[in-house]
Short mmCIF file of C-alpha atoms and ligand atoms in Angstrom, two decimals:
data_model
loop_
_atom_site.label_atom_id
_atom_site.label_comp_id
_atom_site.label_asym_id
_atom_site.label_seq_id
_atom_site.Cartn_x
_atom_site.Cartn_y
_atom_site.Cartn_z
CA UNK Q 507 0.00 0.00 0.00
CA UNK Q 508 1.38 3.06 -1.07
CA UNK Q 509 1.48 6.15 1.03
CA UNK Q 510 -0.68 9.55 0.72
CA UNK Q 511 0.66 12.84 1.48
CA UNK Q 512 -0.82 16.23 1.58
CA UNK Q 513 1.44 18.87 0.61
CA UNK Q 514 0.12 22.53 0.80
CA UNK Q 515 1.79 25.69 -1.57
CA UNK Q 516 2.15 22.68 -3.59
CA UNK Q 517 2.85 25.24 -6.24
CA UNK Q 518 5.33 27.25 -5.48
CA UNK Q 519 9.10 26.73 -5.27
CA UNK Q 520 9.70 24.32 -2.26
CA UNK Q 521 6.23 23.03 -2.41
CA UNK Q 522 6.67 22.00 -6.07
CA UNK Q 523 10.77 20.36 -5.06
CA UNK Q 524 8.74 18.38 -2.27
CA UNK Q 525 6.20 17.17 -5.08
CA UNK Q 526 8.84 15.93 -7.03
CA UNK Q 527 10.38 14.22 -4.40
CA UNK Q 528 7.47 12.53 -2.61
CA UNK Q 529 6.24 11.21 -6.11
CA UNK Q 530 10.24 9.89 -6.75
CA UNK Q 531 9.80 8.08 -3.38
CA UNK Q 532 6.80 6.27 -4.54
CA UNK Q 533 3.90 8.21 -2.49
CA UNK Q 534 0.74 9.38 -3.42
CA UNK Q 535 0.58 13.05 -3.46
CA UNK Q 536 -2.53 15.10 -2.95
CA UNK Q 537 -1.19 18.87 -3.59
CA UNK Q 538 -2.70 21.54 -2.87
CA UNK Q 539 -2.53 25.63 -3.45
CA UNK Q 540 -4.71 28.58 -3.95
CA UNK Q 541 -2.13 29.56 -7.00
CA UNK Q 542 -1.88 33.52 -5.41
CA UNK Q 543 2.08 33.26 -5.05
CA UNK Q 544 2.31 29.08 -6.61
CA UNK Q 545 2.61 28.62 -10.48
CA UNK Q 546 0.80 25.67 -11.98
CA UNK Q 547 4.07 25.80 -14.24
CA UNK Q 548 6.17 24.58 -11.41
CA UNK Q 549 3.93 21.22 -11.11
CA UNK Q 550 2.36 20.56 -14.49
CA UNK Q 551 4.78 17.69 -15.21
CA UNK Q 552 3.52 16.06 -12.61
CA UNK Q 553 -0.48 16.09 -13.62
CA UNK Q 554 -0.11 13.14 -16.27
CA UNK Q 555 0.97 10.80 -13.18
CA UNK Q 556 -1.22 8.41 -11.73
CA UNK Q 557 0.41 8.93 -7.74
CA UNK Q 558 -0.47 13.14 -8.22
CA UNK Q 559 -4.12 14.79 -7.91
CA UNK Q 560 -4.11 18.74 -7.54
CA UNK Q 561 -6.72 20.74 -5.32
CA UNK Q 562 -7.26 24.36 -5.75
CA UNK Q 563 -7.75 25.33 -2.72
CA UNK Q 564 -7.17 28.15 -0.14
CA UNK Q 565 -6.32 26.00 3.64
CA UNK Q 566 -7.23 29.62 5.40
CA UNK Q 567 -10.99 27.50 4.77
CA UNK Q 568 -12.11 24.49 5.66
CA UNK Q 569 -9.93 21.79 4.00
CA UNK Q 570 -11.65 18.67 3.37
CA UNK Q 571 -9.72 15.75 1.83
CA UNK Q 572 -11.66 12.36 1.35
CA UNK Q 573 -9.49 9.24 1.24
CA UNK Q 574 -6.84 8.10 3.24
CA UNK Q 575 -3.77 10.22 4.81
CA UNK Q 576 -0.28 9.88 6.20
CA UNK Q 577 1.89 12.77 6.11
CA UNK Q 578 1.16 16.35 5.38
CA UNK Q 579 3.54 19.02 4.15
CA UNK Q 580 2.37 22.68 5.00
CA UNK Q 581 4.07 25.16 2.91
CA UNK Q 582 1.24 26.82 2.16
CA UNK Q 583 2.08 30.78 2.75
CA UNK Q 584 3.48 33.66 0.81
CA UNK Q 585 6.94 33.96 1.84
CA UNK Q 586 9.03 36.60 0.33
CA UNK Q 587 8.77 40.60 2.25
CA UNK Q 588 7.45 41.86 -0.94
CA UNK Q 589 4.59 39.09 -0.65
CA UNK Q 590 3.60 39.35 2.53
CA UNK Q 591 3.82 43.29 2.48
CA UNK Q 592 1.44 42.65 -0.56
CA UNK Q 593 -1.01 40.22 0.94
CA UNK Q 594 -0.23 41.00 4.87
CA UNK Q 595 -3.74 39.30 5.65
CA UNK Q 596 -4.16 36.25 3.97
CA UNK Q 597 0.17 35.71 5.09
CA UNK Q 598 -1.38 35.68 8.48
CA UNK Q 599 -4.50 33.75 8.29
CA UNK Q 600 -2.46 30.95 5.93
CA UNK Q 601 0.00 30.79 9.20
CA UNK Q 602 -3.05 30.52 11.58
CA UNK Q 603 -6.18 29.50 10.59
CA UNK Q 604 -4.84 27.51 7.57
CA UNK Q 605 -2.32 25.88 10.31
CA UNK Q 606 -5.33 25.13 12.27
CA UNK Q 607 -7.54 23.39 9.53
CA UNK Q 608 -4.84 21.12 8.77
CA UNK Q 609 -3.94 20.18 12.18
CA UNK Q 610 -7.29 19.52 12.86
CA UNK Q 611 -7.21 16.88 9.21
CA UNK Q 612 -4.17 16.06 10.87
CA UNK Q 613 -5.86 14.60 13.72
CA UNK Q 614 -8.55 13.76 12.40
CA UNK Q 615 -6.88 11.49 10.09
CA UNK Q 616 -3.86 10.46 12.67
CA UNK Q 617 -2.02 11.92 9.86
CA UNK Q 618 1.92 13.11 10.83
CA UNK Q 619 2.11 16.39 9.77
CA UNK Q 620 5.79 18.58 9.27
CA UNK Q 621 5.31 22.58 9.86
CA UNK Q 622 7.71 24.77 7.48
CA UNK Q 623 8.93 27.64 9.67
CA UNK Q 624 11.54 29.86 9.41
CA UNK Q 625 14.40 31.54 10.66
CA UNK Q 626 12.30 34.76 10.63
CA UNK Q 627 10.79 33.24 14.06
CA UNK Q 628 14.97 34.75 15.81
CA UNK Q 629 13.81 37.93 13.66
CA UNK Q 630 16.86 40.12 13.98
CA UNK Q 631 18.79 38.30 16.12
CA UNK Q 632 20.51 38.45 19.26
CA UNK Q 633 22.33 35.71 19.04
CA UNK Q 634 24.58 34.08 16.46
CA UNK Q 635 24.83 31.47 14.71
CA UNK Q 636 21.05 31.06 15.76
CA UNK Q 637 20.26 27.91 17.30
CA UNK Q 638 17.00 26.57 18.42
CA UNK Q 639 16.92 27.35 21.70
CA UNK Q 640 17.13 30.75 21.18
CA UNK Q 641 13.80 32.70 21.32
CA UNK Q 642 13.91 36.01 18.69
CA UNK Q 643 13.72 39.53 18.56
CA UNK Q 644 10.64 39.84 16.13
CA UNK Q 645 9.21 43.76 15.85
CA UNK Q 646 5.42 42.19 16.24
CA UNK Q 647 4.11 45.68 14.36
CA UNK Q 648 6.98 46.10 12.05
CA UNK Q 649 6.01 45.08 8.04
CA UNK Q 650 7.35 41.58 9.13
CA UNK Q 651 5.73 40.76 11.80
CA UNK Q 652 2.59 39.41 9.65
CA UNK Q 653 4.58 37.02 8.39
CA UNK Q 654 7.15 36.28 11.66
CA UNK Q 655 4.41 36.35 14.02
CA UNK Q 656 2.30 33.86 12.05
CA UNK Q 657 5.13 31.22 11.68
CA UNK Q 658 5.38 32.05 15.47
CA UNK Q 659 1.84 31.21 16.15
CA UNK Q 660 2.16 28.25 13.67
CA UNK Q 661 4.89 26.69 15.86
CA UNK Q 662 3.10 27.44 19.18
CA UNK Q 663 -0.52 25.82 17.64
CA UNK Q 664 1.74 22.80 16.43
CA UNK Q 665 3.06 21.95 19.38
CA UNK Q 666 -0.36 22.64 20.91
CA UNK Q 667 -1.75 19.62 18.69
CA UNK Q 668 1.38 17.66 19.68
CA UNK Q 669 1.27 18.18 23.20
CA UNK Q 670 -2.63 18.17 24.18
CA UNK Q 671 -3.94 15.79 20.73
CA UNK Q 672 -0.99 13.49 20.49
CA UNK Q 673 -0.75 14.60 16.59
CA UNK Q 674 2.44 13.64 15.58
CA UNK Q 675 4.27 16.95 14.29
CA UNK Q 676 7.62 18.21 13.30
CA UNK Q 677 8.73 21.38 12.95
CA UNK Q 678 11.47 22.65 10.64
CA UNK Q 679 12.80 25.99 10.49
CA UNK Q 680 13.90 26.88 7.05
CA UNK Q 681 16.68 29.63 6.33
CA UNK Q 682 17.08 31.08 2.95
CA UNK Q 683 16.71 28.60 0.00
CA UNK Q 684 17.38 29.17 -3.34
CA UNK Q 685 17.65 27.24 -6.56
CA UNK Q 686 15.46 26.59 -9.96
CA UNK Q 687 11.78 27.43 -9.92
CA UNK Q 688 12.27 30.54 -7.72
CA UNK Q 689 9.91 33.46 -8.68
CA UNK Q 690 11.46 35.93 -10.65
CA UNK Q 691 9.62 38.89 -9.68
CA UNK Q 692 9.55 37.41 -5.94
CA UNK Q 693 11.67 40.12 -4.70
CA UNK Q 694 14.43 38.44 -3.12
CA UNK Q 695 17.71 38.64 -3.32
CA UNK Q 696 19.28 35.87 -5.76
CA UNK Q 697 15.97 35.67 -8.25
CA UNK Q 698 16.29 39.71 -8.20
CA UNK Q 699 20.25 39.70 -8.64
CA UNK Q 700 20.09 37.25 -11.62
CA UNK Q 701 17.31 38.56 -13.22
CA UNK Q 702 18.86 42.00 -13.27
CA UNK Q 703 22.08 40.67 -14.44
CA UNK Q 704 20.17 38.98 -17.42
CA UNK Q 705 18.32 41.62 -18.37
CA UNK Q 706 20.94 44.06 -18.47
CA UNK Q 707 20.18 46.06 -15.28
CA UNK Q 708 22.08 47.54 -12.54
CA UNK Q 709 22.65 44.98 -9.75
CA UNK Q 710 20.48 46.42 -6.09
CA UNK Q 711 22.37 45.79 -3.11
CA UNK Q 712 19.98 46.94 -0.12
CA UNK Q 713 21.64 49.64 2.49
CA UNK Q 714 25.88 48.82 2.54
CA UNK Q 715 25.24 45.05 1.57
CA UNK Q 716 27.08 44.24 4.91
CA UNK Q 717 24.14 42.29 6.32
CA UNK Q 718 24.91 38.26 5.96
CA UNK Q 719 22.33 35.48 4.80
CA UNK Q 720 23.44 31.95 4.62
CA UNK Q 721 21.44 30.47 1.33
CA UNK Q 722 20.77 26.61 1.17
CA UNK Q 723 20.37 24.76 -2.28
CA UNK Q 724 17.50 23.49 -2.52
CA UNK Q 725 17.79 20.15 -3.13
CA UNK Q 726 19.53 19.82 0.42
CA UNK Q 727 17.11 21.36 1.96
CA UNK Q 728 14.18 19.03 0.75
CA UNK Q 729 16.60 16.28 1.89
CA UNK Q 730 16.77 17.45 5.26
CA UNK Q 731 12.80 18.19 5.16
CA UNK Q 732 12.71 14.17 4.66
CA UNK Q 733 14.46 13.16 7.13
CA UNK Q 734 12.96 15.11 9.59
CA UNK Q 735 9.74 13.98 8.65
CA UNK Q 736 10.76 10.66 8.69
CA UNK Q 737 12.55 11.17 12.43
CA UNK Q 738 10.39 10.75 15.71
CA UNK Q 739 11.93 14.13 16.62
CA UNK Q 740 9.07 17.23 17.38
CA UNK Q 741 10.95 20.05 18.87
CA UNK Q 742 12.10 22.70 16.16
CA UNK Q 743 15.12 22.13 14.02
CA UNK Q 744 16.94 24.26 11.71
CA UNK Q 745 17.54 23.38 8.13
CA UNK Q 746 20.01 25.63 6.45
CA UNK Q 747 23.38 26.15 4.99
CA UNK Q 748 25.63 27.84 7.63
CA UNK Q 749 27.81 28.96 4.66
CA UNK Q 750 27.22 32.98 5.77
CA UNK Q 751 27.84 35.80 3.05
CA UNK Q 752 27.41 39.24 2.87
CA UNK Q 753 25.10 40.61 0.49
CA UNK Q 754 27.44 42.60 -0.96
CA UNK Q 755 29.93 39.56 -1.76
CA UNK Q 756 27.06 37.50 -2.89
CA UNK Q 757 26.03 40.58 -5.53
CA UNK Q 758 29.62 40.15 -6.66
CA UNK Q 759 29.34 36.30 -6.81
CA UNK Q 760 26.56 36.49 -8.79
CA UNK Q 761 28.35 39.21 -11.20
CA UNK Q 762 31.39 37.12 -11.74
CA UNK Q 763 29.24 34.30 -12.62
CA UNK Q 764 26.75 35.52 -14.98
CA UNK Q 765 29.68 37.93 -16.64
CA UNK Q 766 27.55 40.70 -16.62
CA UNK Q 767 29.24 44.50 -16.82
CA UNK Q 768 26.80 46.09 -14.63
CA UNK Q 769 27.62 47.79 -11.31
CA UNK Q 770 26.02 47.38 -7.95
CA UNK Q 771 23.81 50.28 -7.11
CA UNK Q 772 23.06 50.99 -3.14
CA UNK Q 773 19.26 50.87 -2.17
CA UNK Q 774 17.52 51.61 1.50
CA UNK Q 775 17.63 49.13 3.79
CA UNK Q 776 13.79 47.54 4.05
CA UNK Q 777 12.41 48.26 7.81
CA UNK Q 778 13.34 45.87 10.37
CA UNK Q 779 16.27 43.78 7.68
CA UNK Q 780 17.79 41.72 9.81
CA UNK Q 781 21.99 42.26 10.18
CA UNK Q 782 22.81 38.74 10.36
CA UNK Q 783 21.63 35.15 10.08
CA UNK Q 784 23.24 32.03 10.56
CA UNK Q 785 22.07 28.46 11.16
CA UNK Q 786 23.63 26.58 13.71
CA UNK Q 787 22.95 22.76 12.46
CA UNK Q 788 23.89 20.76 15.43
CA UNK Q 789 20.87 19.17 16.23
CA UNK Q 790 20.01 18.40 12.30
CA UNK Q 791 23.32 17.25 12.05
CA UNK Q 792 22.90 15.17 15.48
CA UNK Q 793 19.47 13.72 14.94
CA UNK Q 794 18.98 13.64 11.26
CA UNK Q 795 22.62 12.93 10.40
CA UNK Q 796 22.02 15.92 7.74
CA UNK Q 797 24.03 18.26 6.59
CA UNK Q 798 24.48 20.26 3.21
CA UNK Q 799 26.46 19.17 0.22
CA UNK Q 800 25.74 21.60 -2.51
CA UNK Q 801 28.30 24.34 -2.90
CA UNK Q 802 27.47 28.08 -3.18
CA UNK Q 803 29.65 28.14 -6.27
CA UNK Q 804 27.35 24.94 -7.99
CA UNK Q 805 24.31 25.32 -6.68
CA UNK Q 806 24.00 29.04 -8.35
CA UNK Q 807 25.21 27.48 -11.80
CA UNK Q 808 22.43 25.71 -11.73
CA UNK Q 809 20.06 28.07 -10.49
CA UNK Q 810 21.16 30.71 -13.38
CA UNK Q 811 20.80 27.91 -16.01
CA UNK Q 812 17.58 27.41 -15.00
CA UNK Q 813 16.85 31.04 -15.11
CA UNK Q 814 18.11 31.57 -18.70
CA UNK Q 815 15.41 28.44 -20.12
CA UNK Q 816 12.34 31.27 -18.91
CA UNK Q 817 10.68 32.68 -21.93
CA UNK Q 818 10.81 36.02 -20.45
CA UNK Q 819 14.50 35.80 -21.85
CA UNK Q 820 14.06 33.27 -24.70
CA UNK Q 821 12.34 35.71 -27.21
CA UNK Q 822 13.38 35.18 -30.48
N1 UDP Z 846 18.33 42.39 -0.91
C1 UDP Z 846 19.09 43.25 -1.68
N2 UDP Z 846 18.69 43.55 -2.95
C2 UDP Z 846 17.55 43.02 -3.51
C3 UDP Z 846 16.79 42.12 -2.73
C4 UDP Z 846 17.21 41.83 -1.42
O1 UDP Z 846 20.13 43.75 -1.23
O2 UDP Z 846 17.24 43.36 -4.67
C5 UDP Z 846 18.79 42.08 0.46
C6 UDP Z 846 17.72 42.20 1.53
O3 UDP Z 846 17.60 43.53 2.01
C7 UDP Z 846 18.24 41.26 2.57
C8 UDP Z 846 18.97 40.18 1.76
O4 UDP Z 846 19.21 40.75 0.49
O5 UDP Z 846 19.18 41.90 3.42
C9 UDP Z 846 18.17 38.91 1.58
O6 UDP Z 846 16.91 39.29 1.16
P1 UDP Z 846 15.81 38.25 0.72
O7 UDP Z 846 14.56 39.03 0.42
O8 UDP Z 846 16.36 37.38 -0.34
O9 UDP Z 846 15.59 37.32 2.00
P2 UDP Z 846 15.31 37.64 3.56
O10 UDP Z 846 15.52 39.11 3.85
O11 UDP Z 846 13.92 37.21 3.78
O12 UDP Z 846 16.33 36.82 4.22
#
């Protein structure tokens, strides 16, 4: 008997990787999105095959699944700052009521179910690296904080379910990702760098560029996402690439390896950016025996190659 999982934002760029994966491991998937930030483009390979069904469907509603259910995914939520500054409402009621209506299929179908959270939960932090006992320094009011305080509140309701139901749950708190199937226009720092690079614009570096990120490929990050699901483990745990670089340095990564002549232009700092950010991967290294293997230097070859292949840049 094969195994059904639900994954939500099964249309947008982790949600679609997961898809991939789950259907590779021989699963039934059930996938689910309300397509506002997802792309049916990132899945439609998938619809031909007899393990994949796709619901259109917004979880911040009732979510009602017939059949049988093991696992669910829930990576249902905008998730870049020019989304949720967008869509600040539905980022919060995806992160709480949606959270709720799928613990609550959860239980009701003594389905396991992983949380994606985030680093944004240490906000600007304190602290660093950032490990998973430490708590945050989240502005609650600040243009993050819809998005923040909802993961925040989707941890907290989790653990609720796991504590008080018994629902099995894992948590995993994801630091930047990047790789193919990114949103172009998303905003964020790599999709925006290449994309600008490709199109023959000047590259924006936000205030000096001396704030760090630590970016994970993709495909390593969907491997830890796995395992954890696959672990008996429900406190938090970090998935991420403690490989830290400035912005600046990874504008001029991304400029040596696209060749393009343009300069970096300087930008305001967006309200509340945080300085630094740094997994600490102990306990996924511990209890998952994870731990990244892509490169910074191959995982954005691939990531640009995959960028070139979008018509937007393929018009003749
Ligand atoms: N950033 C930038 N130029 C851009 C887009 C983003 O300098 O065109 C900066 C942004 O201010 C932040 C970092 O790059 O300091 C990472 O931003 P991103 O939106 O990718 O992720 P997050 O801030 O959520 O980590």
């Amino acid at each position: 008997m094969k195994k059904r999982v639900l994954i939500t934002g099964a249309a947008g760029f982790l949600g679609s990787h997961l898809c991939d994966r789950f259907i590779r491991e021989g699963f039934q998937v059930a996938a689910m999105d309300n397509l506002i930030t997802g792309s049916k483009t990132n899945i439609e390979h998938l619809f031909q095959h007899p393990d994949f069904e796709f619901f259109h469907h917004d979880i911040s509603k009732f979510v009602h699944l017939p059949g049988e259910l093991h696992y669910i995914m829930h990576f249902a939520s905008p998730a870049s700052p020019i989304d949720y500054l967008k869509i600040p409402i539905q980022t919060l009621k995806v992160g709480s009521l949606g959270t709720h209506n799928l613990l609550g299929l959860a239980l009701n179908k003594k389905a396991r179910m992983l949380i994606a959270s985030t680093s944004e939960v240490y906000g600007d932090p304190l602290v660093h690296p950032q490990n998973e006992d430490y708590w945050g320094n989240v502005n609650p009011v600040g243009p993050r904080g819809v998005y923040d305080e909802a993961k925040r509140f989707q941890e907290a309701m989790t653990m609720a379910y796991h504590t008080y139901h018994q629902v099995e749950t894992r948590i995993a708190r994801i630091f930047n990702t990047y790789g193919p199937r990114m949103r172009l226009d998303d905003g964020r720092a790599l999709p925006a760098f290449m994309s600008q690079a490709l199109r023959g614009e000047d590259i924006t570096v936000f205030g000096d560029g001396s704030q760090t990120r630590s970016f994970c490929f993709v495909d390593d990050l969907v491997e830890g996402l796995f395992r954890l699901l696959m672990s008996d483990y429900a406190s938090p745990v970090n998935i991420g690439n403690p490989s830290e670089i400035t912005i600046k340095d990874f504008a001029e990564e991304i400029i040596a390896l696209t060749g393009t002549d343009q300069k970096i232009v300087y930008m305001p700092l967006p309200t509340d950016d945080p300085k630094q950010r740094q997994p600490d991967i102990t306990r996924a290294r511990s209890i998952l025996g994870w731990e990244p293997k892509v490169a910074r230097q191959e995982g954005l070859k691939i990531t640009y190659n995959y960028f070139k292949t979008l018509p937007e840049f393929n018009k003749n």
